[in-house]
RNA sequence: GUGCCUGUAGCUCAAUGGCAGAGCGCCGCACUGUGGCUGCGGUGGUUGUGGGUUCGAGUCCCAUCAGGCACCCCA
């Protein structure tokens, strides 16, 4: 045998037993999103590079996008995020869309980075956005959808927190410290790293940026001031609304949250496990200018994205993922010989016409092997159909969990199987 | 792109520079028309690849490929 061709770095193979998690997550996502009135949508997986060029931040486009030339010579990118596509689609059909828009989407994304814990090059991402409202009700609602999902999958606010901040508040604070506006992006990055770097390194880094000791001291003091959200009307209102929405317990003010994407303009947040041992589970916030930047009429939006990788790590860590059998088959019909293939298929078809999920064993092999297969697949019922049963116009129904087995007339197969399945 | 760590059976991992092993899995038999459990037997390998040092390399050295982790960035 020649060597097995390798999969592409950073991609993951989803065997049936691994699809179970993704589908489980997707089901929770759909139910929660619909509960809040959000509609599912999807964008192309390929977009022109131009779409991302000025909107997503240099790093994401220049370093992390999968970019290539198509056969016609145009530069296209595998989408590294969804929000620019959202902005484009909204801009294209602004007039016919009934605002406010509440949209959600779940699909694959690609970023060319070194795979590591919580990060893959191909990943799935849930996006939730509300466009056409500048009210903090919208921010609080979208963030509450995030909280509702966390709750829905079985996590608690003791395990996961959504840390919230306001970019306006931060801008004000930074100005008060005497840092000019052009330093702001660099200082945001410095703030972002404050819990990652050792304090001495962090101070060094701050000095390199040109901050003096007084400014650094003031900055540190600000970063530890967990009560200052009271100075932000925006945040006061945000927290107040989450109270009304019944999700207040999930949120916490954190002055160190400044999101990396360039297009955020207002309230921002990210969810982490309580002790921040993993990467962010989800991140989001308000973006006021995005749609106008792709050439549309200005429309304000707020939304978040959640990747599938970190939430899986967290869900496994807190043991909230149920044990689901990837095999959904309810009944296996055995095959005894080439002569009895008619009878086996007749029984299977009758069951299928009654909405039951049925397999017929494809090969004439020992009954032992057929039963062992059913056992390993976790199929609860086996219908044994051999010469004796056929002769008598019966089938033999075996329940693998209890080992019980009985012969019944062919005409009563459906009702008997139904009864067994209902009693489980 | 930078740094650190790891590559041994299908899987998880052992093996002072000196005969490549265990558990699990898989296959068979006990039980030729009955799974799981048990007992017995069997299958398991170019030690990632290439080179070097050595009487002798899974082990040491170099290169290379792959994977993991961290940085960068971010879901």
Tab-separated table of C-alpha atoms (C1' of nucleotides) in Angstrom:
chain	number	residue	atom	x	y	z
A	1	UNK	CA	0.000	0.000	0.000
A	2	UNK	CA	1.312	3.420	-0.854
A	3	UNK	CA	1.461	6.215	1.672
A	4	UNK	CA	-1.851	7.855	2.571
A	5	UNK	CA	-2.087	11.337	1.137
A	6	UNK	CA	-2.111	13.860	3.948
A	7	UNK	CA	-4.903	16.286	4.690
A	8	UNK	CA	-4.247	20.010	4.468
A	9	UNK	CA	-2.549	21.489	7.533
A	10	UNK	CA	-4.960	22.961	10.021
A	11	UNK	CA	-8.028	21.230	8.608
A	12	UNK	CA	-9.947	18.725	10.685
A	13	UNK	CA	-11.576	15.524	9.517
A	14	UNK	CA	-15.058	15.058	10.884
A	15	UNK	CA	-15.775	11.340	11.202
A	16	UNK	CA	-19.408	10.514	12.034
A	17	UNK	CA	-18.643	10.367	15.754
A	18	UNK	CA	-17.146	13.855	15.495
A	19	UNK	CA	-20.018	15.266	13.469
A	20	UNK	CA	-22.150	14.595	16.517
A	21	UNK	CA	-20.659	17.572	18.371
A	22	UNK	CA	-21.040	19.973	15.483
A	23	UNK	CA	-24.644	18.999	14.899
A	24	UNK	CA	-25.397	19.178	18.600
A	25	UNK	CA	-23.965	22.702	18.689
A	26	UNK	CA	-25.766	23.680	15.501
A	27	UNK	CA	-29.105	22.523	16.910
A	28	UNK	CA	-28.667	24.643	20.042
A	29	UNK	CA	-27.597	27.600	17.923
A	30	UNK	CA	-30.627	27.363	15.657
A	31	UNK	CA	-33.091	27.007	18.501
A	32	UNK	CA	-31.634	29.901	20.501
A	33	UNK	CA	-31.338	32.210	17.488
A	34	UNK	CA	-34.908	31.541	16.399
A	35	UNK	CA	-36.153	32.061	19.929
A	36	UNK	CA	-34.966	35.674	19.618
A	37	UNK	CA	-36.397	36.123	16.145
A	38	UNK	CA	-33.197	35.815	14.143
A	39	UNK	CA	-33.265	34.481	10.580
A	40	UNK	CA	-30.687	32.184	9.054
A	41	UNK	CA	-28.711	33.431	6.079
A	42	UNK	CA	-25.531	32.510	4.231
A	43	UNK	CA	-22.894	34.305	2.191
A	44	UNK	CA	-20.489	32.935	-0.421
A	45	UNK	CA	-17.392	31.236	0.848
A	46	UNK	CA	-15.319	33.029	-1.790
A	47	UNK	CA	-15.226	36.804	-1.873
A	48	UNK	CA	-13.071	39.286	-3.730
A	49	UNK	CA	-9.990	40.249	-1.775
A	50	UNK	CA	-11.086	43.849	-2.162
A	51	UNK	CA	-14.009	43.277	0.191
A	52	UNK	CA	-11.672	42.632	3.086
A	53	UNK	CA	-8.937	45.039	2.091
A	54	UNK	CA	-9.768	48.079	4.170
A	55	UNK	CA	-12.301	46.673	6.596
A	56	UNK	CA	-10.950	43.769	8.552
A	57	UNK	CA	-7.592	45.000	9.748
A	58	UNK	CA	-4.259	44.605	7.989
A	59	UNK	CA	-3.114	41.509	9.810
A	60	UNK	CA	-6.229	39.522	9.020
A	61	UNK	CA	-6.065	40.325	5.301
A	62	UNK	CA	-2.351	40.419	4.547
A	63	UNK	CA	-1.136	37.637	6.801
A	64	UNK	CA	-4.054	35.378	7.540
A	65	UNK	CA	-6.313	35.204	4.522
A	66	UNK	CA	-6.184	32.323	2.067
A	67	UNK	CA	-5.810	34.381	-1.092
A	68	UNK	CA	-5.421	33.108	-4.634
A	69	UNK	CA	-5.933	34.042	-8.224
A	70	UNK	CA	-8.865	32.409	-9.998
A	71	UNK	CA	-8.607	31.240	-13.614
A	72	UNK	CA	-9.728	34.632	-14.836
A	73	UNK	CA	-6.948	36.386	-12.979
A	74	UNK	CA	-9.025	37.938	-10.183
A	75	UNK	CA	-7.788	37.863	-6.605
A	76	UNK	CA	-10.231	36.039	-4.371
A	77	UNK	CA	-10.108	35.051	-0.709
A	78	UNK	CA	-11.588	32.208	1.255
A	79	UNK	CA	-13.603	34.201	3.743
A	80	UNK	CA	-11.701	34.811	7.018
A	81	UNK	CA	-14.791	36.334	8.619
A	82	UNK	CA	-18.389	37.068	7.737
A	83	UNK	CA	-19.125	40.649	8.691
A	84	UNK	CA	-17.795	42.251	5.463
A	85	UNK	CA	-20.031	39.909	3.427
A	86	UNK	CA	-22.934	40.923	5.609
A	87	UNK	CA	-22.189	44.576	4.976
A	88	UNK	CA	-21.931	43.942	1.244
A	89	UNK	CA	-25.213	42.050	1.030
A	90	UNK	CA	-27.054	44.612	3.108
A	91	UNK	CA	-25.620	47.459	1.027
A	92	UNK	CA	-26.755	45.754	-2.191
A	93	UNK	CA	-30.375	45.374	-1.149
A	94	UNK	CA	-30.787	48.097	1.418
A	95	UNK	CA	-34.178	49.226	0.050
A	96	UNK	CA	-35.983	45.917	-0.035
A	97	UNK	CA	-34.777	44.694	3.353
A	98	UNK	CA	-37.125	45.199	6.254
A	99	UNK	CA	-35.081	46.715	9.063
A	100	UNK	CA	-34.232	46.019	11.801
A	101	UNK	CA	-32.517	42.919	10.478
A	102	UNK	CA	-31.903	40.036	12.846
A	103	UNK	CA	-29.689	37.536	11.040
A	104	UNK	CA	-27.600	34.526	12.008
A	105	UNK	CA	-25.299	32.206	10.102
A	106	UNK	CA	-23.156	29.141	10.740
A	107	UNK	CA	-20.511	27.978	8.335
A	108	UNK	CA	-16.847	27.413	7.524
A	109	UNK	CA	-14.091	30.042	7.592
A	110	UNK	CA	-10.366	29.974	6.862
A	111	UNK	CA	-7.407	31.737	8.351
A	112	UNK	CA	-3.837	30.969	7.471
A	113	UNK	CA	-2.174	30.749	10.848
A	114	UNK	CA	-0.212	28.150	12.779
A	115	UNK	CA	-2.675	25.655	14.245
A	116	UNK	CA	-2.600	25.327	18.015
A	117	UNK	CA	-4.895	24.735	20.922
A	118	UNK	CA	-8.268	26.311	20.181
A	119	UNK	CA	-7.221	27.371	16.682
A	120	UNK	CA	-7.518	25.655	13.296
A	121	UNK	CA	-7.062	26.938	9.753
A	122	UNK	CA	-10.525	25.768	8.817
A	123	UNK	CA	-13.132	26.374	11.472
A	124	UNK	CA	-16.849	26.868	11.806
A	125	UNK	CA	-18.292	30.069	13.108
A	126	UNK	CA	-21.642	31.239	14.332
A	127	UNK	CA	-22.450	34.869	13.523
A	128	UNK	CA	-25.327	36.815	15.010
A	129	UNK	CA	-26.036	40.377	13.910
A	130	UNK	CA	-28.685	43.012	14.373
A	131	UNK	CA	-28.643	45.847	11.837
A	132	UNK	CA	-30.618	49.031	11.602
A	133	UNK	CA	-30.820	49.953	15.263
A	134	UNK	CA	-28.482	52.256	17.146
A	135	UNK	CA	-30.214	51.551	20.446
A	136	UNK	CA	-28.360	49.860	23.272
A	137	UNK	CA	-31.325	47.527	23.370
A	138	UNK	CA	-29.855	46.013	20.233
A	139	UNK	CA	-26.384	45.572	21.740
A	140	UNK	CA	-27.793	44.068	24.891
A	141	UNK	CA	-30.105	41.780	22.952
A	142	UNK	CA	-27.410	40.365	20.697
A	143	UNK	CA	-25.110	39.855	23.667
A	144	UNK	CA	-28.009	38.161	25.445
A	145	UNK	CA	-28.364	35.739	22.534
A	146	UNK	CA	-24.750	34.777	23.184
A	147	UNK	CA	-25.499	34.268	26.864
A	148	UNK	CA	-28.606	32.254	26.011
A	149	UNK	CA	-26.559	29.894	23.859
A	150	UNK	CA	-24.012	29.343	26.603
A	151	UNK	CA	-26.852	28.615	28.969
A	152	UNK	CA	-28.619	26.402	26.443
A	153	UNK	CA	-25.657	24.066	25.991
A	154	UNK	CA	-25.472	23.614	29.748
A	155	UNK	CA	-22.778	26.046	30.817
A	156	UNK	CA	-23.291	28.345	33.784
A	157	UNK	CA	-22.224	31.867	34.637
A	158	UNK	CA	-19.893	30.331	37.237
A	159	UNK	CA	-17.973	28.730	34.400
A	160	UNK	CA	-18.091	31.309	31.630
A	161	UNK	CA	-18.240	35.124	31.714
A	162	UNK	CA	-18.869	37.690	29.028
A	163	UNK	CA	-16.543	40.626	29.662
A	164	UNK	CA	-17.824	43.944	28.423
A	165	UNK	CA	-16.255	47.304	27.739
A	166	UNK	CA	-16.983	50.518	25.856
A	167	UNK	CA	-14.546	51.867	23.313
A	168	UNK	CA	-15.836	55.414	23.976
A	169	UNK	CA	-15.080	55.056	27.653
A	170	UNK	CA	-11.587	53.817	26.850
A	171	UNK	CA	-10.973	56.636	24.392
A	172	UNK	CA	-11.987	59.142	27.039
A	173	UNK	CA	-9.799	57.559	29.682
A	174	UNK	CA	-6.801	57.408	27.394
A	175	UNK	CA	-7.271	61.064	26.495
A	176	UNK	CA	-7.467	61.960	30.197
A	177	UNK	CA	-4.115	60.283	30.745
A	178	UNK	CA	-2.740	62.640	28.117
A	179	UNK	CA	-2.245	60.177	25.289
A	180	UNK	CA	-2.958	61.636	21.891
A	181	UNK	CA	-5.395	60.092	19.488
A	182	UNK	CA	-2.816	58.772	17.018
A	183	UNK	CA	-1.316	56.624	19.797
A	184	UNK	CA	-4.671	55.100	20.529
A	185	UNK	CA	-4.410	51.889	18.438
A	186	UNK	CA	-1.003	51.106	19.919
A	187	UNK	CA	-2.301	51.729	23.424
A	188	UNK	CA	-5.305	49.497	22.766
A	189	UNK	CA	-2.891	46.764	21.830
A	190	UNK	CA	-0.921	47.421	24.990
A	191	UNK	CA	-4.126	47.126	27.015
A	192	UNK	CA	-4.998	43.911	25.208
A	193	UNK	CA	-1.737	42.355	26.353
A	194	UNK	CA	-1.839	43.445	29.966
A	195	UNK	CA	-2.943	40.050	31.231
A	196	UNK	CA	-0.605	38.131	28.927
A	197	UNK	CA	2.758	39.735	29.619
A	198	UNK	CA	4.765	39.875	32.804
A	199	UNK	CA	4.466	43.325	34.353
A	200	UNK	CA	8.099	44.288	33.756
A	201	UNK	CA	7.902	43.306	30.082
A	202	UNK	CA	4.644	45.109	29.767
A	203	UNK	CA	6.089	48.323	31.210
A	204	UNK	CA	9.055	48.036	28.870
A	205	UNK	CA	6.696	47.643	25.945
A	206	UNK	CA	4.715	50.673	27.080
A	207	UNK	CA	7.861	52.774	27.325
A	208	UNK	CA	8.878	51.705	23.844
A	209	UNK	CA	5.564	53.044	22.614
A	210	UNK	CA	6.603	56.399	24.031
A	211	UNK	CA	4.515	56.499	27.199
A	212	UNK	CA	6.090	58.093	30.234
A	213	UNK	CA	6.031	56.554	33.705
A	214	UNK	CA	3.228	58.772	34.866
A	215	UNK	CA	1.060	57.723	31.967
A	216	UNK	CA	1.836	54.059	32.496
A	217	UNK	CA	0.990	54.269	36.179
A	218	UNK	CA	-2.267	55.992	35.358
A	219	UNK	CA	-3.015	53.364	32.725
A	220	UNK	CA	-2.442	50.497	35.150
A	221	UNK	CA	-4.617	52.154	37.727
A	222	UNK	CA	-7.336	52.553	35.111
A	223	UNK	CA	-7.086	48.891	34.101
A	224	UNK	CA	-7.730	47.794	37.665
A	225	UNK	CA	-10.653	50.144	38.187
A	226	UNK	CA	-13.570	47.758	37.855
A	227	UNK	CA	-16.111	50.347	38.982
A	228	UNK	CA	-15.521	52.959	36.304
A	229	UNK	CA	-18.296	51.633	34.092
A	230	UNK	CA	-20.510	53.845	36.247
A	231	UNK	CA	-18.955	56.785	34.372
A	232	UNK	CA	-20.221	55.431	31.066
A	233	UNK	CA	-23.868	56.049	30.344
A	234	UNK	CA	-23.561	53.516	27.589
A	235	UNK	CA	-22.410	50.739	29.892
A	236	UNK	CA	-24.873	51.655	32.639
A	237	UNK	CA	-27.655	51.342	30.146
A	238	UNK	CA	-26.260	48.148	28.651
A	239	UNK	CA	-26.067	46.409	32.009
A	240	UNK	CA	-29.502	47.719	32.954
A	241	UNK	CA	-31.063	46.238	29.824
A	242	UNK	CA	-29.437	42.835	30.348
A	243	UNK	CA	-31.155	42.944	33.714
A	244	UNK	CA	-34.505	43.258	31.940
A	245	UNK	CA	-33.503	40.520	29.531
A	246	UNK	CA	-32.684	38.142	32.356
A	247	UNK	CA	-29.067	37.681	31.333
A	248	UNK	CA	-27.291	40.141	33.664
A	249	UNK	CA	-25.465	37.382	35.570
A	250	UNK	CA	-23.394	36.505	32.482
A	251	UNK	CA	-21.879	39.973	32.062
A	252	UNK	CA	-19.028	41.706	33.802
A	253	UNK	CA	-17.252	44.964	33.118
A	254	UNK	CA	-13.593	44.562	32.138
A	255	UNK	CA	-11.526	47.587	31.090
A	256	UNK	CA	-9.008	45.304	29.394
A	257	UNK	CA	-11.402	44.237	26.648
A	258	UNK	CA	-10.541	46.187	23.510
A	259	UNK	CA	-11.338	44.171	20.426
A	260	UNK	CA	-8.749	43.735	17.730
A	261	UNK	CA	-10.902	44.194	14.635
A	262	UNK	CA	-10.751	47.710	13.314
A	263	UNK	CA	-14.421	48.218	12.633
A	264	UNK	CA	-15.774	48.170	16.204
A	265	UNK	CA	-17.060	51.518	17.406
A	266	UNK	CA	-19.067	51.083	20.610
A	267	UNK	CA	-19.794	48.451	23.226
A	268	UNK	CA	-17.482	45.448	22.783
A	269	UNK	CA	-17.324	42.130	24.592
A	270	UNK	CA	-15.837	38.678	24.632
A	271	UNK	CA	-16.718	35.464	26.438
A	272	UNK	CA	-14.022	33.519	28.257
A	273	UNK	CA	-13.992	30.652	30.678
A	274	UNK	CA	-13.957	32.195	34.137
A	275	UNK	CA	-10.249	31.745	34.779
A	276	UNK	CA	-9.282	32.608	31.189
A	277	UNK	CA	-7.441	29.345	30.766
A	278	UNK	CA	-8.639	29.124	27.173
A	279	UNK	CA	-8.901	31.609	24.360
A	280	UNK	CA	-11.999	33.710	23.834
A	281	UNK	CA	-15.126	31.662	23.102
A	282	UNK	CA	-16.796	34.489	21.242
A	283	UNK	CA	-16.261	38.170	20.586
A	284	UNK	CA	-18.344	41.002	19.269
A	285	UNK	CA	-19.581	44.537	19.523
A	286	UNK	CA	-21.034	47.455	17.634
A	287	UNK	CA	-19.840	48.537	14.205
A	288	UNK	CA	-21.368	51.763	12.958
A	289	UNK	CA	-19.554	52.401	9.710
A	290	UNK	CA	-19.138	49.074	8.042
A	291	UNK	CA	-21.974	49.141	5.554
A	292	UNK	CA	-21.135	52.650	4.373
A	293	UNK	CA	-17.521	51.558	3.922
A	294	UNK	CA	-18.515	49.001	1.300
A	295	UNK	CA	-20.450	51.715	-0.498
A	296	UNK	CA	-23.901	51.448	1.022
A	297	UNK	CA	-26.135	53.879	2.823
A	298	UNK	CA	-24.975	54.101	6.437
A	299	UNK	CA	-26.627	51.542	8.693
A	300	UNK	CA	-25.462	50.662	12.151
A	301	UNK	CA	-24.946	47.095	13.275
A	302	UNK	CA	-24.036	45.080	16.312
A	303	UNK	CA	-23.064	41.433	16.419
A	304	UNK	CA	-20.717	38.719	17.567
A	305	UNK	CA	-18.993	35.612	16.257
A	306	UNK	CA	-18.353	32.323	18.016
A	307	UNK	CA	-15.940	29.719	16.652
A	308	UNK	CA	-16.554	26.002	17.070
A	309	UNK	CA	-13.100	25.118	18.391
A	310	UNK	CA	-12.932	26.873	21.751
A	311	UNK	CA	-16.565	26.223	22.651
A	312	UNK	CA	-15.867	22.531	22.085
A	313	UNK	CA	-12.879	22.621	24.442
A	314	UNK	CA	-14.965	24.411	27.072
A	315	UNK	CA	-17.981	22.133	26.613
A	316	UNK	CA	-15.769	19.098	27.033
A	317	UNK	CA	-13.990	20.558	30.034
A	318	UNK	CA	-17.262	21.176	31.843
A	319	UNK	CA	-18.712	17.898	30.597
A	320	UNK	CA	-21.877	19.309	29.092
A	321	UNK	CA	-21.743	17.382	25.810
A	322	UNK	CA	-24.210	14.511	25.858
A	323	UNK	CA	-23.204	11.067	24.699
A	324	UNK	CA	-24.977	10.799	21.337
A	325	UNK	CA	-24.724	7.744	19.122
A	326	UNK	CA	-23.770	8.812	15.579
A	327	UNK	CA	-25.713	5.824	14.269
A	328	UNK	CA	-29.406	6.698	14.073
A	329	UNK	CA	-30.545	3.325	12.746
A	330	UNK	CA	-33.303	1.740	14.777
A	331	UNK	CA	-33.551	-1.662	13.135
A	332	UNK	CA	-31.147	-3.996	11.405
A	333	UNK	CA	-32.685	-6.636	9.162
A	334	UNK	CA	-30.419	-9.645	8.752
A	335	UNK	CA	-29.657	-11.314	5.467
A	336	UNK	CA	-29.447	-15.108	5.405
A	337	UNK	CA	-28.916	-15.995	1.795
A	338	UNK	CA	-29.271	-14.651	-1.694
A	339	UNK	CA	-32.742	-16.310	-1.860
A	340	UNK	CA	-34.069	-14.354	1.086
A	341	UNK	CA	-32.977	-10.908	-0.073
A	342	UNK	CA	-36.570	-10.315	-1.248
A	343	UNK	CA	-38.078	-11.000	2.155
A	344	UNK	CA	-35.437	-8.959	4.009
A	345	UNK	CA	-36.033	-5.956	1.782
A	346	UNK	CA	-39.790	-6.302	1.977
A	347	UNK	CA	-39.676	-6.075	5.757
A	348	UNK	CA	-37.217	-3.167	5.636
A	349	UNK	CA	-39.354	-1.248	3.159
A	350	UNK	CA	-42.493	-1.674	5.164
A	351	UNK	CA	-40.743	-0.319	8.234
A	352	UNK	CA	-39.295	2.595	6.252
A	353	UNK	CA	-42.705	3.484	4.890
A	354	UNK	CA	-43.724	3.851	8.510
A	355	UNK	CA	-40.926	6.369	9.155
A	356	UNK	CA	-38.615	3.934	10.873
A	357	UNK	CA	-34.859	3.983	10.217
A	358	UNK	CA	-33.750	0.625	8.891
A	359	UNK	CA	-30.664	-1.083	7.487
A	360	UNK	CA	-30.465	-4.415	5.704
A	361	UNK	CA	-27.147	-6.198	6.190
A	362	UNK	CA	-25.510	-6.122	2.755
A	363	UNK	CA	-23.607	-9.410	2.775
A	364	UNK	CA	-24.494	-13.031	3.396
A	365	UNK	CA	-22.292	-13.636	6.408
A	366	UNK	CA	-22.689	-15.478	9.698
A	367	UNK	CA	-25.506	-14.258	11.889
A	368	UNK	CA	-22.919	-13.753	14.587
A	369	UNK	CA	-21.170	-11.102	12.512
A	370	UNK	CA	-24.426	-9.343	11.698
A	371	UNK	CA	-25.384	-9.188	15.368
A	372	UNK	CA	-21.935	-8.023	16.365
A	373	UNK	CA	-22.183	-5.241	13.807
A	374	UNK	CA	-25.572	-4.161	15.184
A	375	UNK	CA	-24.218	-4.224	18.716
A	376	UNK	CA	-21.218	-2.070	17.839
A	377	UNK	CA	-23.354	0.403	15.949
A	378	UNK	CA	-25.709	0.635	18.888
A	379	UNK	CA	-28.721	-0.440	16.811
A	380	UNK	CA	-31.366	-1.452	19.379
A	381	UNK	CA	-33.430	-3.926	17.344
A	382	UNK	CA	-32.417	-6.787	15.041
A	383	UNK	CA	-34.939	-8.568	12.875
A	384	UNK	CA	-33.756	-12.093	12.224
A	385	UNK	CA	-35.224	-13.418	9.015
A	386	UNK	CA	-34.042	-16.908	8.114
A	387	UNK	CA	-35.543	-19.931	6.353
A	388	UNK	CA	-37.509	-20.987	9.464
A	389	UNK	CA	-39.158	-17.586	9.888
A	390	UNK	CA	-39.906	-17.246	6.198
A	391	UNK	CA	-41.502	-20.681	6.141
A	392	UNK	CA	-43.729	-19.771	9.089
A	393	UNK	CA	-44.560	-16.291	7.759
A	394	UNK	CA	-42.926	-14.738	10.795
A	395	UNK	CA	-39.959	-12.651	11.807
A	396	UNK	CA	-37.840	-12.983	14.918
A	397	UNK	CA	-37.357	-9.682	16.736
A	398	UNK	CA	-34.387	-9.360	19.050
A	399	UNK	CA	-33.812	-6.436	21.406
A	400	UNK	CA	-30.104	-6.035	21.922
A	401	UNK	CA	-30.303	-4.144	25.198
A	402	UNK	CA	-32.262	-6.819	27.060
A	403	UNK	CA	-31.462	-9.790	24.859
A	404	UNK	CA	-35.179	-10.583	24.622
A	405	UNK	CA	-36.266	-12.272	21.427
A	406	UNK	CA	-39.653	-13.375	20.156
A	407	UNK	CA	-41.285	-14.552	16.959
A	408	UNK	CA	-44.227	-12.609	15.594
A	409	UNK	CA	-46.322	-12.826	12.428
A	410	UNK	CA	-45.057	-10.742	9.519
A	411	UNK	CA	-48.240	-8.643	9.576
A	412	UNK	CA	-47.470	-7.306	13.073
A	413	UNK	CA	-43.860	-6.214	12.528
A	414	UNK	CA	-44.510	-2.477	12.436
A	415	UNK	CA	-46.709	-2.322	15.509
A	416	UNK	CA	-44.383	-4.567	17.509
A	417	UNK	CA	-41.306	-2.552	16.637
A	418	UNK	CA	-43.137	0.689	17.466
A	419	UNK	CA	-44.119	-0.647	20.845
A	420	UNK	CA	-40.566	-1.662	21.648
A	421	UNK	CA	-39.140	1.705	20.602
A	422	UNK	CA	-41.762	3.603	22.600
A	423	UNK	CA	-41.078	1.627	25.742
A	424	UNK	CA	-37.415	2.660	25.711
B	1	G	C1'	6.945	34.452	10.147
B	2	U	C1'	9.728	33.381	15.347
B	3	G	C1'	10.711	30.033	19.582
B	4	C	C1'	10.240	25.364	22.470
B	5	C	C1'	8.713	20.161	22.670
B	6	U	C1'	7.383	15.389	20.411
B	7	G	C1'	7.468	11.429	16.344
B	8	U	C1'	7.927	3.360	18.378
B	9	A	C1'	1.811	-1.770	16.416
B	10	G	C1'	-4.883	0.573	14.341
B	11	C	C1'	-5.033	3.612	19.461
B	12	U	C1'	-2.505	4.974	24.346
B	13	C	C1'	2.298	4.392	25.759
B	14	A	C1'	7.094	1.339	27.641
B	15	A	C1'	12.170	-0.179	26.405
B	16	U	C1'	20.877	2.498	30.922
B	17	G	C1'	23.842	2.820	23.561
B	18	G	C1'	23.134	-4.148	23.813
B	19	C	C1'	17.219	-9.826	21.551
B	20	A	C1'	11.570	-3.875	19.962
B	21	G	C1'	7.398	-4.784	24.538
B	22	A	C1'	2.549	-4.006	27.306
B	23	G	C1'	-2.544	-2.558	27.655
B	24	C	C1'	-6.596	-1.628	24.628
B	25	G	C1'	-8.397	-2.807	19.761
B	26	C	C1'	-8.877	-6.308	15.786
B	27	C	C1'	-9.437	-11.684	14.090
B	28	G	C1'	-10.531	-16.888	15.427
B	29	C	C1'	-12.369	-20.798	18.712
B	30	A	C1'	-15.486	-22.396	23.010
B	31	C	C1'	-21.011	-21.067	20.602
B	32	U	C1'	-21.547	-23.975	12.283
B	33	G	C1'	-29.021	-19.563	13.398
B	34	U	C1'	-27.540	-15.192	18.050
B	35	G	C1'	-24.138	-9.597	19.914
B	36	G	C1'	-22.206	-7.908	24.800
B	37	C	C1'	-19.557	-10.939	29.436
B	38	U	C1'	-15.776	-14.746	30.354
B	39	G	C1'	-11.798	-18.181	28.974
B	40	C	C1'	-8.192	-19.736	25.405
B	41	G	C1'	-5.496	-18.862	20.938
B	42	G	C1'	-3.912	-15.566	16.951
B	43	U	C1'	-2.791	-10.857	14.098
B	44	G	C1'	0.175	-7.186	14.914
B	45	G	C1'	6.610	-2.856	13.409
B	46	U	C1'	11.405	-0.380	7.332
B	47	U	C1'	10.948	2.768	15.633
B	48	G	C1'	8.369	9.513	10.393
B	49	U	C1'	12.350	9.966	6.370
B	50	G	C1'	17.620	10.565	4.895
B	51	G	C1'	22.498	10.765	6.464
B	52	G	C1'	26.416	10.592	10.391
B	53	U	C1'	29.050	8.763	15.099
B	54	U	C1'	29.740	3.672	17.081
B	55	C	C1'	31.761	-3.181	17.354
B	56	G	C1'	26.499	-2.112	17.984
B	57	A	C1'	21.442	3.386	17.414
B	58	G	C1'	14.364	3.372	18.998
B	59	U	C1'	18.111	5.771	22.247
B	60	C	C1'	23.608	10.217	20.578
B	61	C	C1'	24.590	14.125	16.368
B	62	C	C1'	22.984	16.716	11.680
B	63	A	C1'	19.310	17.520	8.044
B	64	U	C1'	14.346	17.022	6.552
B	65	C	C1'	9.110	16.100	6.934
B	66	A	C1'	4.948	15.847	10.160
B	67	G	C1'	2.409	16.932	14.701
B	68	G	C1'	1.775	19.622	19.340
B	69	C	C1'	2.401	24.089	22.355
B	70	A	C1'	3.528	29.302	22.891
B	71	C	C1'	4.286	34.170	20.411
B	72	C	C1'	1.958	37.231	16.446
B	73	C	C1'	-3.274	37.687	15.305
B	74	C	C1'	-7.931	36.206	16.453
B	75	A	C1'	-13.575	32.847	16.516
